[in-house]
mmCIF file of N, CA and C in Angstrom:
data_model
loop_
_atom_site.group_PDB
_atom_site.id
_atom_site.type_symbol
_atom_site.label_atom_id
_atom_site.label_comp_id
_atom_site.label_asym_id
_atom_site.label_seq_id
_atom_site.Cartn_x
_atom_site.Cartn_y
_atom_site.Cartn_z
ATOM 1 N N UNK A 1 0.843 -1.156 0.000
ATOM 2 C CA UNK A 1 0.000 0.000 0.000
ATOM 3 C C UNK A 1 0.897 1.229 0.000
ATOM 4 N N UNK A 2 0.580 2.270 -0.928
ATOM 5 C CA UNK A 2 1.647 3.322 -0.620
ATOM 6 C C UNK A 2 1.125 4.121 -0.135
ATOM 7 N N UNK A 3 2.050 5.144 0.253
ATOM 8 C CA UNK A 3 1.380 6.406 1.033
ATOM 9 C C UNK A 3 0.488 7.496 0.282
ATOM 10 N N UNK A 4 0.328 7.456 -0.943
ATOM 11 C CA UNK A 4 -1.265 7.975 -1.303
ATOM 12 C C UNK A 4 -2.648 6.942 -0.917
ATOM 13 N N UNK A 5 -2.555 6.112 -1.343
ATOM 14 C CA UNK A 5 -3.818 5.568 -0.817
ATOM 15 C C UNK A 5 -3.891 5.239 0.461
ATOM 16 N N UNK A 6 -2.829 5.439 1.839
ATOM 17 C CA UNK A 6 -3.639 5.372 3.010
ATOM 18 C C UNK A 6 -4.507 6.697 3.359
ATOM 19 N N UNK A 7 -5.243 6.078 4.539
ATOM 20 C CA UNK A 7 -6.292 7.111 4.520
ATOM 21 C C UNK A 7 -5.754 8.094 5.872
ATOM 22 N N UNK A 8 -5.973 9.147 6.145
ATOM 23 C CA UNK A 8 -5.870 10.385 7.041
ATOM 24 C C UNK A 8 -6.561 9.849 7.965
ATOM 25 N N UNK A 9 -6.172 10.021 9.480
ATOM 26 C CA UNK A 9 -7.131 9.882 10.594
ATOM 27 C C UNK A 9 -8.067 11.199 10.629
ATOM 28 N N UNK A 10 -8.999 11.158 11.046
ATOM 29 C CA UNK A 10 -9.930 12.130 11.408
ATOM 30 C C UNK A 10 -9.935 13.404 12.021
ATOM 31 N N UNK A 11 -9.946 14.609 11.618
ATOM 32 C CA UNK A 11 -9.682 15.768 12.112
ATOM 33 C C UNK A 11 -9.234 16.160 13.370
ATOM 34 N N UNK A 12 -10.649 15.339 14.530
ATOM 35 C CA UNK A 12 -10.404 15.840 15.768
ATOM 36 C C UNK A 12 -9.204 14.846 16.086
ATOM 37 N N UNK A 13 -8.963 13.487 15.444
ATOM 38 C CA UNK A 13 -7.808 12.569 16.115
ATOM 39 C C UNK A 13 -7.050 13.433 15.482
ATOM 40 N N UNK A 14 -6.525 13.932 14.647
ATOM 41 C CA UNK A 14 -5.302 14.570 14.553
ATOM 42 C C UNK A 14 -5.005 15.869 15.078
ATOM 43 N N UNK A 15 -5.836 16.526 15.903
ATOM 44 C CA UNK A 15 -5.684 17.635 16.709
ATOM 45 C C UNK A 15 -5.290 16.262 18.159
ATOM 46 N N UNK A 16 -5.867 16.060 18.402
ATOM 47 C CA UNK A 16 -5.403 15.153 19.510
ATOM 48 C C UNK A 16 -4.093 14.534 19.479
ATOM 49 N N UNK A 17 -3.594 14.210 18.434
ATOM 50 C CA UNK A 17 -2.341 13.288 18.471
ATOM 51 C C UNK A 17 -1.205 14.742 18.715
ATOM 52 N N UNK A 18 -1.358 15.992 18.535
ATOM 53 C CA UNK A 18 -0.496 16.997 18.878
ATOM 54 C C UNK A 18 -0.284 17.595 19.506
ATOM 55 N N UNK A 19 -1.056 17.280 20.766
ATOM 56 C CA UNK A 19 -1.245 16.882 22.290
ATOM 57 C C UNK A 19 -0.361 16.019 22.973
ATOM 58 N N UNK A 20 0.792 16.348 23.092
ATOM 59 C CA UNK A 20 1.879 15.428 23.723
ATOM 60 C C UNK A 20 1.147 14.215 24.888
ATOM 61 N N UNK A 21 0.491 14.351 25.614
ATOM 62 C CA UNK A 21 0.346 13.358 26.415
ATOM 63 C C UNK A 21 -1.195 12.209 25.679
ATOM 64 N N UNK A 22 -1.532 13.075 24.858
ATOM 65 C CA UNK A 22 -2.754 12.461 24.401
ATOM 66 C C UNK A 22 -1.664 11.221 23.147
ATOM 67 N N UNK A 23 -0.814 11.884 22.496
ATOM 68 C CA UNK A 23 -0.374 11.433 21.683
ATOM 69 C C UNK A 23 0.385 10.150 22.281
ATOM 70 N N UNK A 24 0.973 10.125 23.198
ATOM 71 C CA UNK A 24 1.536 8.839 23.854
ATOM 72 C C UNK A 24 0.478 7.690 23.709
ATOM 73 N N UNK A 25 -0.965 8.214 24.290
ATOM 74 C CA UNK A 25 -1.601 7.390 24.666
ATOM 75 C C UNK A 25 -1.961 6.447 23.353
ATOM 76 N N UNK A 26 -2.810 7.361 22.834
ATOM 77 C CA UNK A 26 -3.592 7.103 21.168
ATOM 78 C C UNK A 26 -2.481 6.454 20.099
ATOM 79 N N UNK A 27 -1.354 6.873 20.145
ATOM 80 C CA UNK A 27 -0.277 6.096 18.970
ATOM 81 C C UNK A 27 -0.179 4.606 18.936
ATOM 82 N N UNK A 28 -0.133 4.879 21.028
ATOM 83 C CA UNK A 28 0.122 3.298 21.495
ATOM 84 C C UNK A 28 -1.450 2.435 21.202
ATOM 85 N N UNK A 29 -2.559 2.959 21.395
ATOM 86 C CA UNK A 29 -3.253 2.511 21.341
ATOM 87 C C UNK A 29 -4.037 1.946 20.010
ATOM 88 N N UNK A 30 -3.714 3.048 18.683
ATOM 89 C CA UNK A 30 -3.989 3.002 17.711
ATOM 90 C C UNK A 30 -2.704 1.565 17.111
ATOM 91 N N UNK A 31 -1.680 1.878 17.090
ATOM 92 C CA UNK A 31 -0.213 1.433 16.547
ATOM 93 C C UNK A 31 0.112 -0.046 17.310
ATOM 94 N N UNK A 32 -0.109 0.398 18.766
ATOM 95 C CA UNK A 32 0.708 -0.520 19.644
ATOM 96 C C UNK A 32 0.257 -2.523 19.582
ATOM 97 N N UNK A 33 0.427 -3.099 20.878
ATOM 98 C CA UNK A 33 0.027 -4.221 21.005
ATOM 99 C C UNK A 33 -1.191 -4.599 20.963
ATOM 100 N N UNK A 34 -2.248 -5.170 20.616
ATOM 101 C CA UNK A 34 -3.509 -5.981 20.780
ATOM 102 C C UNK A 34 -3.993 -5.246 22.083
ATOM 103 N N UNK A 35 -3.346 -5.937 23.154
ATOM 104 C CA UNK A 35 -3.888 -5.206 24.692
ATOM 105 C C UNK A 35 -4.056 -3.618 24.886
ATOM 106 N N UNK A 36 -3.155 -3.016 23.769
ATOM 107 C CA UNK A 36 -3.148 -1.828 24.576
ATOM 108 C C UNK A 36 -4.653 -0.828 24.631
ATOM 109 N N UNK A 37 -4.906 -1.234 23.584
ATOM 110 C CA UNK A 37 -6.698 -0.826 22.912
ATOM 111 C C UNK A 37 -7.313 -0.668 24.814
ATOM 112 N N UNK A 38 -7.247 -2.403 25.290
ATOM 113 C CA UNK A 38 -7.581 -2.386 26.907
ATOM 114 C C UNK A 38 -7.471 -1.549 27.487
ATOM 115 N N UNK A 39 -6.185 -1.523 27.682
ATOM 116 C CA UNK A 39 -5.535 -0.461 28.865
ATOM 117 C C UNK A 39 -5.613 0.830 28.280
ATOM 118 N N UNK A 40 -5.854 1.328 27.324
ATOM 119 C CA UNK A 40 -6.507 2.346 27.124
ATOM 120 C C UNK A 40 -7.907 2.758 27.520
ATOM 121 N N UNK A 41 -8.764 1.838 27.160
ATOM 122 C CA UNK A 41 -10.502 1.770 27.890
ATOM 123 C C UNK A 41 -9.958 2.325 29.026
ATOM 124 N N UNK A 42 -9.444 1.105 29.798
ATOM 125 C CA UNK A 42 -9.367 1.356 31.390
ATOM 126 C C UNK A 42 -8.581 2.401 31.766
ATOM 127 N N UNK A 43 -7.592 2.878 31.078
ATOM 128 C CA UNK A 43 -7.142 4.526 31.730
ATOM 129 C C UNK A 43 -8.225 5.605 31.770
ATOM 130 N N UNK A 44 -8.798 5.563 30.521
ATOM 131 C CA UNK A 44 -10.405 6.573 30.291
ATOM 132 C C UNK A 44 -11.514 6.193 31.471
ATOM 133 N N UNK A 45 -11.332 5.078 31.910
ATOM 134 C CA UNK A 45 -12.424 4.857 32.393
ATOM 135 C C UNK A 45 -11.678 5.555 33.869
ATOM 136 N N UNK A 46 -10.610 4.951 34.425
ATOM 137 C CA UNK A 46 -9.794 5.040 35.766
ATOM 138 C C UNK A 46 -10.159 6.881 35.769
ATOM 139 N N UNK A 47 -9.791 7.611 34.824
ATOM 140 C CA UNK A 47 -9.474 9.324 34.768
ATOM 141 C C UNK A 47 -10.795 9.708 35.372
ATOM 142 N N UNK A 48 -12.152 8.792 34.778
ATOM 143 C CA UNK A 48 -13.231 9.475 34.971
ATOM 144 C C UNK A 48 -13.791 9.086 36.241
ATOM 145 N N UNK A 49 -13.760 7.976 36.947
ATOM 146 C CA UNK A 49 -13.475 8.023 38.463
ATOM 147 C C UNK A 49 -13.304 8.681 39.025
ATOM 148 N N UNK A 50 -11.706 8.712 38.848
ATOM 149 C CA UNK A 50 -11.102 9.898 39.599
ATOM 150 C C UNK A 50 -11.530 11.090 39.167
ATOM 151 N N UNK A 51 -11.764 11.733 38.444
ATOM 152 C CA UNK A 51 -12.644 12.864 38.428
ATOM 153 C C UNK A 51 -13.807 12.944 38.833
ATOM 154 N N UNK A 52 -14.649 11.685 39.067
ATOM 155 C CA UNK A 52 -15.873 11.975 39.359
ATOM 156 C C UNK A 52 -15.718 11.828 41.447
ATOM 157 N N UNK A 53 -14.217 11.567 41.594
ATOM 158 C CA UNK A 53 -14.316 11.337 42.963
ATOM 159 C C UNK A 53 -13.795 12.792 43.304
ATOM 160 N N UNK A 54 -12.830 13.530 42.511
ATOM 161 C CA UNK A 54 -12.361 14.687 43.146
ATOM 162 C C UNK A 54 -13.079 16.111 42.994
ATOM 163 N N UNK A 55 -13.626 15.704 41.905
ATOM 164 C CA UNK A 55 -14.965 16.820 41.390
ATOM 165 C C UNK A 55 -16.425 16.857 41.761
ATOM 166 N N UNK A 56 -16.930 15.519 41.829
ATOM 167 C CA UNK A 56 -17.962 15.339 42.083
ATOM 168 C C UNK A 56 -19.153 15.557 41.056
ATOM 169 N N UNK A 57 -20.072 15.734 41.293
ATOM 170 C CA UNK A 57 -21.624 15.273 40.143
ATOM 171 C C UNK A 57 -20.954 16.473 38.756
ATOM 172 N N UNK A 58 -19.962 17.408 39.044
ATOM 173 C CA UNK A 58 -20.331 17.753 37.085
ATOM 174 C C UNK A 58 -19.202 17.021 36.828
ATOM 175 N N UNK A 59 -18.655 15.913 36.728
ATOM 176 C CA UNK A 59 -17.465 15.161 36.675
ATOM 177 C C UNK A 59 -18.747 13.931 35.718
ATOM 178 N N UNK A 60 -20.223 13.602 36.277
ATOM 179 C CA UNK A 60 -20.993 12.679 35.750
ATOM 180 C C UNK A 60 -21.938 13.505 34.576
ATOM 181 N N UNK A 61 -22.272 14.731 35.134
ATOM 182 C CA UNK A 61 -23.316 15.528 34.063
ATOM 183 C C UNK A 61 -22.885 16.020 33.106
ATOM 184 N N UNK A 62 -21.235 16.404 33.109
ATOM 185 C CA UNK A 62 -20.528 17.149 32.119
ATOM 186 C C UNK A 62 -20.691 16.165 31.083
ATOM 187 N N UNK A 63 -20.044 14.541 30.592
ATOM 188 C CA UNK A 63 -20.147 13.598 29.228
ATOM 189 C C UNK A 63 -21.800 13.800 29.005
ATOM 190 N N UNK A 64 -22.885 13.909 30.115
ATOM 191 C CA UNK A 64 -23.856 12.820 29.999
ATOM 192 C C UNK A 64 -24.613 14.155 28.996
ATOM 193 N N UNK A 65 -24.252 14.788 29.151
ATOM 194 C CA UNK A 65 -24.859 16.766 28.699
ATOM 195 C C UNK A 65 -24.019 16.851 27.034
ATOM 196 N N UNK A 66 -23.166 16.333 26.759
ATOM 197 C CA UNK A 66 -22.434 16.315 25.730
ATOM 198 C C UNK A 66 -23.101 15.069 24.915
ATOM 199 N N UNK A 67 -23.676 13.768 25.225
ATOM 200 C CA UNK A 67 -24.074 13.300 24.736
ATOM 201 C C UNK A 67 -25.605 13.310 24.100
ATOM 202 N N UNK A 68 -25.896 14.035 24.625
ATOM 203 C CA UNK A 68 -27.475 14.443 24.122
ATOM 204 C C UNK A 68 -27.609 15.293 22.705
ATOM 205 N N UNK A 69 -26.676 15.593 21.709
ATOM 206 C CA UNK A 69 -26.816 16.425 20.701
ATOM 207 C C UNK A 69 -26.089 15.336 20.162
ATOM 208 N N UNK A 70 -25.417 14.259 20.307
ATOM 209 C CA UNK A 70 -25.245 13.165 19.818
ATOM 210 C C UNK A 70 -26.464 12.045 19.359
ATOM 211 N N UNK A 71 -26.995 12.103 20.620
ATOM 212 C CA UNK A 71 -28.038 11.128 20.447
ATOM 213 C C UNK A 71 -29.449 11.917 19.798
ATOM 214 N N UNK A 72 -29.698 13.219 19.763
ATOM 215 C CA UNK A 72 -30.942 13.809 18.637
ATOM 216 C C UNK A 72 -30.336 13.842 17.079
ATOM 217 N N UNK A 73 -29.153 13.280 17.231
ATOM 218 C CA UNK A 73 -28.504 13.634 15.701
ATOM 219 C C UNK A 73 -28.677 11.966 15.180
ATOM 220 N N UNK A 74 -28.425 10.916 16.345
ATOM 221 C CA UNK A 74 -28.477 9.418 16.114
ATOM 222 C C UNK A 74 -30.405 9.364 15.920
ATOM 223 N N UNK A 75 -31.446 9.843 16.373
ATOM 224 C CA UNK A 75 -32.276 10.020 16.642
ATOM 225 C C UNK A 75 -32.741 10.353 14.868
ATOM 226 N N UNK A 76 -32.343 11.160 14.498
ATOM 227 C CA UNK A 76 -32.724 11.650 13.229
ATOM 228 C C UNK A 76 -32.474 10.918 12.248
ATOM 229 N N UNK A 77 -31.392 10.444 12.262
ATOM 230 C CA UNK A 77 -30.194 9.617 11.219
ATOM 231 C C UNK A 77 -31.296 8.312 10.821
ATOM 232 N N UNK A 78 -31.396 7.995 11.953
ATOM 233 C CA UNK A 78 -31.985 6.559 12.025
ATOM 234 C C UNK A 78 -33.654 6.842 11.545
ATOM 235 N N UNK A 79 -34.209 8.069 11.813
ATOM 236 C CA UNK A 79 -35.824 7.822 11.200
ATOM 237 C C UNK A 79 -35.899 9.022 9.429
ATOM 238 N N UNK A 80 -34.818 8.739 9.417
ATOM 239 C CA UNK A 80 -34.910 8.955 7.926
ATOM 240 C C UNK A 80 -35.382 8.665 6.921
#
């Protein structure tokens, strides 16, 4: 395969990968071993814990508030 026909990652992943600490994560996770995909879940998941333990309830309302213009857009898509 040469390097014209691979494809570009996605806008916001490539603002993310230029994010030094994001970029560690995602390279390894995208690039790395089979497992790391895992231990990626579980760091996202571990961060939001701990945020939801040191922050408290907008640590749970902040994703759940972001997902709602997701889901009227999944909402639409689907009764098309």
């Amino acid at each position: 395969m040469s390097s014209q026909t691979a494809e570009k990652p996605a806008l916001v992943l490539r603002l993310l990968l230029l994010v030094p600490i994001f970029n560690l994560f995602l390279r390894d996770a995208m690039y790395g071993a089979e497992e790391a995909k895992y231990w990626f879940a579980g760091n996202l998941f571990l961060t939001w814990m701990l945020a939801i333990y040191f922050i408290g309830y907008p640590a749970i309302i902040v994703p759940a508030l972001t997902m709602v213009p997701l889901a009227f857009l999944w909402i639409l898509e689907t009764c098309r």
